[in-house]
mmCIF file of C-alpha atoms and ligand atoms in Angstrom:
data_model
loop_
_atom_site.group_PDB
_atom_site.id
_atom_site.type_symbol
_atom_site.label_atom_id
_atom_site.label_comp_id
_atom_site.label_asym_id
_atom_site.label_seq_id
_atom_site.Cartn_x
_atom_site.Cartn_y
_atom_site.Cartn_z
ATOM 1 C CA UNK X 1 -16.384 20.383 -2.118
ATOM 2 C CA UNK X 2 -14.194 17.737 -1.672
ATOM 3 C CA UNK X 3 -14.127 13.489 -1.319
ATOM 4 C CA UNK X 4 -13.010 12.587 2.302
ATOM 5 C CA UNK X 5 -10.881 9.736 2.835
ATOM 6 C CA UNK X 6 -13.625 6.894 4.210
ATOM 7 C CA UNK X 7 -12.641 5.305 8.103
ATOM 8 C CA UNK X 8 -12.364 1.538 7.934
ATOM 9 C CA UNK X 9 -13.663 -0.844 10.807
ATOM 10 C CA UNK X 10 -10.888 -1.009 13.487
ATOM 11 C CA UNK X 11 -10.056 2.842 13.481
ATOM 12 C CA UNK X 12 -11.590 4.163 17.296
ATOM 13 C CA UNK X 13 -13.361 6.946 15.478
ATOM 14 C CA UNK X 14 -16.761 4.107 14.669
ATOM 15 C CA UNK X 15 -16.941 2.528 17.918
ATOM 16 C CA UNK X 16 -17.456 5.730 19.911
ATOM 17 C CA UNK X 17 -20.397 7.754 20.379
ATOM 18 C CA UNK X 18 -20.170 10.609 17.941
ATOM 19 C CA UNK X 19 -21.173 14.178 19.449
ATOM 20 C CA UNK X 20 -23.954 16.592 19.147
ATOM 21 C CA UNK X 21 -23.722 19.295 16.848
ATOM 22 C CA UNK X 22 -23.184 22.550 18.586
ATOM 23 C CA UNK X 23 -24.114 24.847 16.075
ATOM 24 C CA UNK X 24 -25.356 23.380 12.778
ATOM 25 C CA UNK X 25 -25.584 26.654 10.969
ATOM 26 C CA UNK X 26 -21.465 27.010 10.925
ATOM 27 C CA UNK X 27 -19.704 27.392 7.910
ATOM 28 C CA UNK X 28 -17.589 24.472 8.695
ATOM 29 C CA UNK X 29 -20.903 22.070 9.233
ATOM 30 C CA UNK X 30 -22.192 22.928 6.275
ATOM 31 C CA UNK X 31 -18.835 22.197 4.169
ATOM 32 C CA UNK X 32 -18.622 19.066 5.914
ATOM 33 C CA UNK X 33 -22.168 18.138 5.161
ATOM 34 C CA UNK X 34 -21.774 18.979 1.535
ATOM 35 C CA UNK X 35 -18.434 16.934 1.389
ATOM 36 C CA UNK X 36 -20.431 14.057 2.869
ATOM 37 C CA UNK X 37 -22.545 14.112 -0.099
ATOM 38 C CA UNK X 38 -19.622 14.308 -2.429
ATOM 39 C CA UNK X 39 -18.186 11.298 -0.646
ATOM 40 C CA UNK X 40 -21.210 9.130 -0.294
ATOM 41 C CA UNK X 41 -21.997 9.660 -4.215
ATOM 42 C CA UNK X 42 -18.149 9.160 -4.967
ATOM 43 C CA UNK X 43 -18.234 5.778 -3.134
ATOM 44 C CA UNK X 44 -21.650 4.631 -5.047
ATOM 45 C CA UNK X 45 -23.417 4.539 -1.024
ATOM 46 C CA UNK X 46 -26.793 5.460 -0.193
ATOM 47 C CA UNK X 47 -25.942 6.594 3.061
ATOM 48 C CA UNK X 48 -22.584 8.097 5.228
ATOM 49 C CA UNK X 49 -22.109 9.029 8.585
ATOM 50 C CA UNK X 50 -19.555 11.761 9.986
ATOM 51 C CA UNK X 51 -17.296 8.774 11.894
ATOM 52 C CA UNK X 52 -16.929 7.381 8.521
ATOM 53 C CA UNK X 53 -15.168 10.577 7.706
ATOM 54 C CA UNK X 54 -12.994 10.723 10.685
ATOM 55 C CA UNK X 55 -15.337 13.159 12.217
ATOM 56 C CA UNK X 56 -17.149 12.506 15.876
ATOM 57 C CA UNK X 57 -20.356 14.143 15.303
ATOM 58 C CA UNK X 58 -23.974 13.664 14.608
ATOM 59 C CA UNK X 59 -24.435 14.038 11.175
ATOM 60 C CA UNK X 60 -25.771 11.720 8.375
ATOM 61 C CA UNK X 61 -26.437 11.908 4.887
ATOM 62 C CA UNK X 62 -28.542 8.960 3.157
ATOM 63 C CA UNK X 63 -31.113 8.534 0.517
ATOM 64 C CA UNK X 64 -33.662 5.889 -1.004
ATOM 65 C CA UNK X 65 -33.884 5.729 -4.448
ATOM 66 C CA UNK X 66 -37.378 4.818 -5.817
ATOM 67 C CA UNK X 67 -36.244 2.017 -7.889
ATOM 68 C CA UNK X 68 -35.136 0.252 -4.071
ATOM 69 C CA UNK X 69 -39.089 -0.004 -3.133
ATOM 70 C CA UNK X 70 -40.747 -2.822 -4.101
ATOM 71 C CA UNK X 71 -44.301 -1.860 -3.115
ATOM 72 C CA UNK X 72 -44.197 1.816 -4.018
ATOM 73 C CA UNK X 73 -45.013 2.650 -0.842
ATOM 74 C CA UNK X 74 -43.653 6.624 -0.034
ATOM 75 C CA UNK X 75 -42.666 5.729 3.170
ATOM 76 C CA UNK X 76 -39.545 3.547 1.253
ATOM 77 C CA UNK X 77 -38.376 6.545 -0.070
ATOM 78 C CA UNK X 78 -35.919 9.091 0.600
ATOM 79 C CA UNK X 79 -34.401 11.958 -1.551
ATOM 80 C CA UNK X 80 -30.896 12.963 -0.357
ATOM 81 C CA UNK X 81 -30.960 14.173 2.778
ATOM 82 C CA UNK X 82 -28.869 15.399 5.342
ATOM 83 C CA UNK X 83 -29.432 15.425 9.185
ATOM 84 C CA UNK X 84 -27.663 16.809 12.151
ATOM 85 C CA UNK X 85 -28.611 15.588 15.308
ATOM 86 C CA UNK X 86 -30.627 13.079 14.338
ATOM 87 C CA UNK X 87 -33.262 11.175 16.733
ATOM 88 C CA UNK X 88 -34.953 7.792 16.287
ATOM 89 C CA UNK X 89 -38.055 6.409 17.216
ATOM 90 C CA UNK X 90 -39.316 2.865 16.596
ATOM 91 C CA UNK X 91 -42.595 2.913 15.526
ATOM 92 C CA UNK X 92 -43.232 -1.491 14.007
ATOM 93 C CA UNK X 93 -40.252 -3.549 16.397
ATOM 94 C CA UNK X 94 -41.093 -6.342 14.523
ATOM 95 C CA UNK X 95 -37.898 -6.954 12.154
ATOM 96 C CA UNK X 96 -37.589 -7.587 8.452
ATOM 97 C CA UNK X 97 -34.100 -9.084 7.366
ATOM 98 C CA UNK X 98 -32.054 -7.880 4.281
ATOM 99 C CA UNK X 99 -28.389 -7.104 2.837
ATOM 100 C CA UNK X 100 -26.811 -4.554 4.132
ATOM 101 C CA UNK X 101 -22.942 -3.714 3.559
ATOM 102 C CA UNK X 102 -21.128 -0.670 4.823
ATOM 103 C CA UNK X 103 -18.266 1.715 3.244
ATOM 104 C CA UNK X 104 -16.368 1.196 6.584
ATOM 105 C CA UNK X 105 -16.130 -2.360 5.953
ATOM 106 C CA UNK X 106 -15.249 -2.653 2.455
ATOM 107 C CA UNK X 107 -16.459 -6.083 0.019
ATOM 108 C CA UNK X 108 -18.614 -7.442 2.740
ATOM 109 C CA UNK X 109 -22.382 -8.089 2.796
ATOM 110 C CA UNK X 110 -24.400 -9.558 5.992
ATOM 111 C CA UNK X 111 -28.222 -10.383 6.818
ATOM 112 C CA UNK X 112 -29.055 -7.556 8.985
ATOM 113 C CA UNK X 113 -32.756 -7.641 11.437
ATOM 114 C CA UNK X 114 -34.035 -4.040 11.174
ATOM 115 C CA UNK X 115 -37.387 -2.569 12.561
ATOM 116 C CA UNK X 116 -39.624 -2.441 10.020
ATOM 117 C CA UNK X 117 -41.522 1.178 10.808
ATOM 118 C CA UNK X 118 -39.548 4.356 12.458
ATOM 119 C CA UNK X 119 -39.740 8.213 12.497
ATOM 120 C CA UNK X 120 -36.995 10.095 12.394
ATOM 121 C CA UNK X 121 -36.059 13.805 12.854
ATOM 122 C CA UNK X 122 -33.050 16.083 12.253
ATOM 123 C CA UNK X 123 -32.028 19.465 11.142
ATOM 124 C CA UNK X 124 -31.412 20.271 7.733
ATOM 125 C CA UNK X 125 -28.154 22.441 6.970
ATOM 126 C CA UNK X 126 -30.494 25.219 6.236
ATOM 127 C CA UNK X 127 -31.903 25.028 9.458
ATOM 128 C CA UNK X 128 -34.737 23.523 8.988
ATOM 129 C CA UNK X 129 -36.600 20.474 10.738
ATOM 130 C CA UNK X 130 -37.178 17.319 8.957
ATOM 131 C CA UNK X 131 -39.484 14.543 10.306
ATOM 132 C CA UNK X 132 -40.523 11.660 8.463
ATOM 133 C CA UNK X 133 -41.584 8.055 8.651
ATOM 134 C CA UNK X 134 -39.909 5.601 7.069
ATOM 135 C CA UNK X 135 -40.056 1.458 6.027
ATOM 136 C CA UNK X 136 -38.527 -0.700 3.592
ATOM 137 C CA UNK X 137 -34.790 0.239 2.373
ATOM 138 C CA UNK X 138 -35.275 4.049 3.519
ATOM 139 C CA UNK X 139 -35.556 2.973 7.223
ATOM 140 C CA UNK X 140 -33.151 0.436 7.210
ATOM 141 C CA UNK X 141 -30.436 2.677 5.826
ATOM 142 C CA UNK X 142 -31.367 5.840 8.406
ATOM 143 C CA UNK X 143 -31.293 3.153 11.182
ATOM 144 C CA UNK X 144 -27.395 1.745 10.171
ATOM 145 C CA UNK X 145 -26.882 5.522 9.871
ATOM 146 C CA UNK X 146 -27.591 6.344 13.363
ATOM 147 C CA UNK X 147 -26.080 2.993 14.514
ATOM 148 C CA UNK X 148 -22.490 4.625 13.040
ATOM 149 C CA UNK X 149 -23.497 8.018 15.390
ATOM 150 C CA UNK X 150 -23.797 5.123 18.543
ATOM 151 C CA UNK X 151 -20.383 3.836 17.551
ATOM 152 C CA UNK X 152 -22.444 -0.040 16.480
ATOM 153 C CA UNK X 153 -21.269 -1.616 12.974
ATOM 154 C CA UNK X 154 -24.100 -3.661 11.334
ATOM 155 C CA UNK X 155 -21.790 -6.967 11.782
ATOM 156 C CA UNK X 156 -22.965 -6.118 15.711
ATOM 157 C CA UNK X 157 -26.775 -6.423 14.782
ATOM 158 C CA UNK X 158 -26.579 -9.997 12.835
ATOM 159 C CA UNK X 159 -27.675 -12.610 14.860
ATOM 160 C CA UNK X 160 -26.163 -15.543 12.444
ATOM 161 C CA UNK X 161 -22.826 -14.703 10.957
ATOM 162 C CA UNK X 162 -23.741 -17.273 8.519
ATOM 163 C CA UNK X 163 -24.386 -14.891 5.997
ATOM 164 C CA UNK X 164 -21.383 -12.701 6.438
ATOM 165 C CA UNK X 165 -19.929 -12.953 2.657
ATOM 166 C CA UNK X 166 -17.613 -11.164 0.325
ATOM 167 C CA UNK X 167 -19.884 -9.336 -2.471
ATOM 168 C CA UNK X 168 -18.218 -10.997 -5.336
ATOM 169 C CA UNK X 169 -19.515 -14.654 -3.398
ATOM 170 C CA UNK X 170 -23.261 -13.563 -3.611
ATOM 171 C CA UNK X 171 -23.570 -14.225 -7.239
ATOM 172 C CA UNK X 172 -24.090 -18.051 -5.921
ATOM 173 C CA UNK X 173 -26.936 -16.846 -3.607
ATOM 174 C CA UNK X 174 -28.587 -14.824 -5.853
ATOM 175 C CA UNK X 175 -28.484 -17.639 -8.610
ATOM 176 C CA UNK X 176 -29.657 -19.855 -5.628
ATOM 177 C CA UNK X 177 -32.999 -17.886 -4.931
HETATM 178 NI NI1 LIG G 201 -22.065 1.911 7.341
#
């Protein structure tokens, strides 16, 4: 396994649509998947998608650590996970607002709208068929996930880029709250 040099925003490879998988049981899927992993972890993400790895295709990893939910509910949380050829379904519209930041655009953090209640479903790199339904942090990072597969940055989805700051700048709004 191996960690992947990361795409930043400008490079063409985000703002396209990224291709299905043709046959997720290669050998050269499932190194890329588990270099994914190596990358995300290496970067200190919860989640990566293949553009941000130079690589058109529809493949995400992500996961939700249990410390991220505030209510317990299961439905905020993920293990890691892998999908190819993911597909989204909005379950709640309505929109709750948080932080997001994204290894493709290095230092920043935004107030991002995301729909509060989605399933999801993928493949597995073993084949298999994953469907879940997620809230909290869990669907908010599979939904900037697929965004990256749609070629959309999160900076597209804020409404106010009031709240567009560099990371190190958020100790003021934190002490603020
Ligand atoms: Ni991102």
């Amino acid at each position: 396994m191996s960690v992947l040099e990361i795409s930043k925003m400008g490079h063409p490879v985000l703002r396209r649509r990224a291709r299905e998988v043709e046959d997720p049981a290669s050998p050269e899927i499932r190194t890329l998947c588990a270099d994914m992993v190596e990358t995300m972890r290496a970067a200190e993400g919860v989640g990566l998608a293949a553009p941000q790895v130079f690589q058109p295709l529809r493949i995400m990893v992500f996961f939700a650590p249990p410390e991220s939910s505030q209510s317990g509910d299961p439905m905020e949380i993920a293990p890691l996970t892998t999908l190819i050829n993911p597909v989204l379904e909005i379950l709640d519209p309505a929109h709750d607002v948080d932080w997001e930041g994204c290894l493709s655009i290095p230092g920043l953090r935004g107030l991002v709208p995301r729909a509060r209640h989605i399933r999801y479903s993928g493949l597995t790199p073993k084949g298999e068929r994953v469907t879940r339904e997620a809230k909290g942090l869990h669907a908010r990072v599979v939904q900037h996930e697929y965004d990256h597969l749609e070629g959309v940055l999160y900076l597209d989805r804020m409404p106010d880029l009031m709240s567009l700051a560099f990371e190190s700048e958020l100790v003021h709004e934190s002490a603020g709250r």
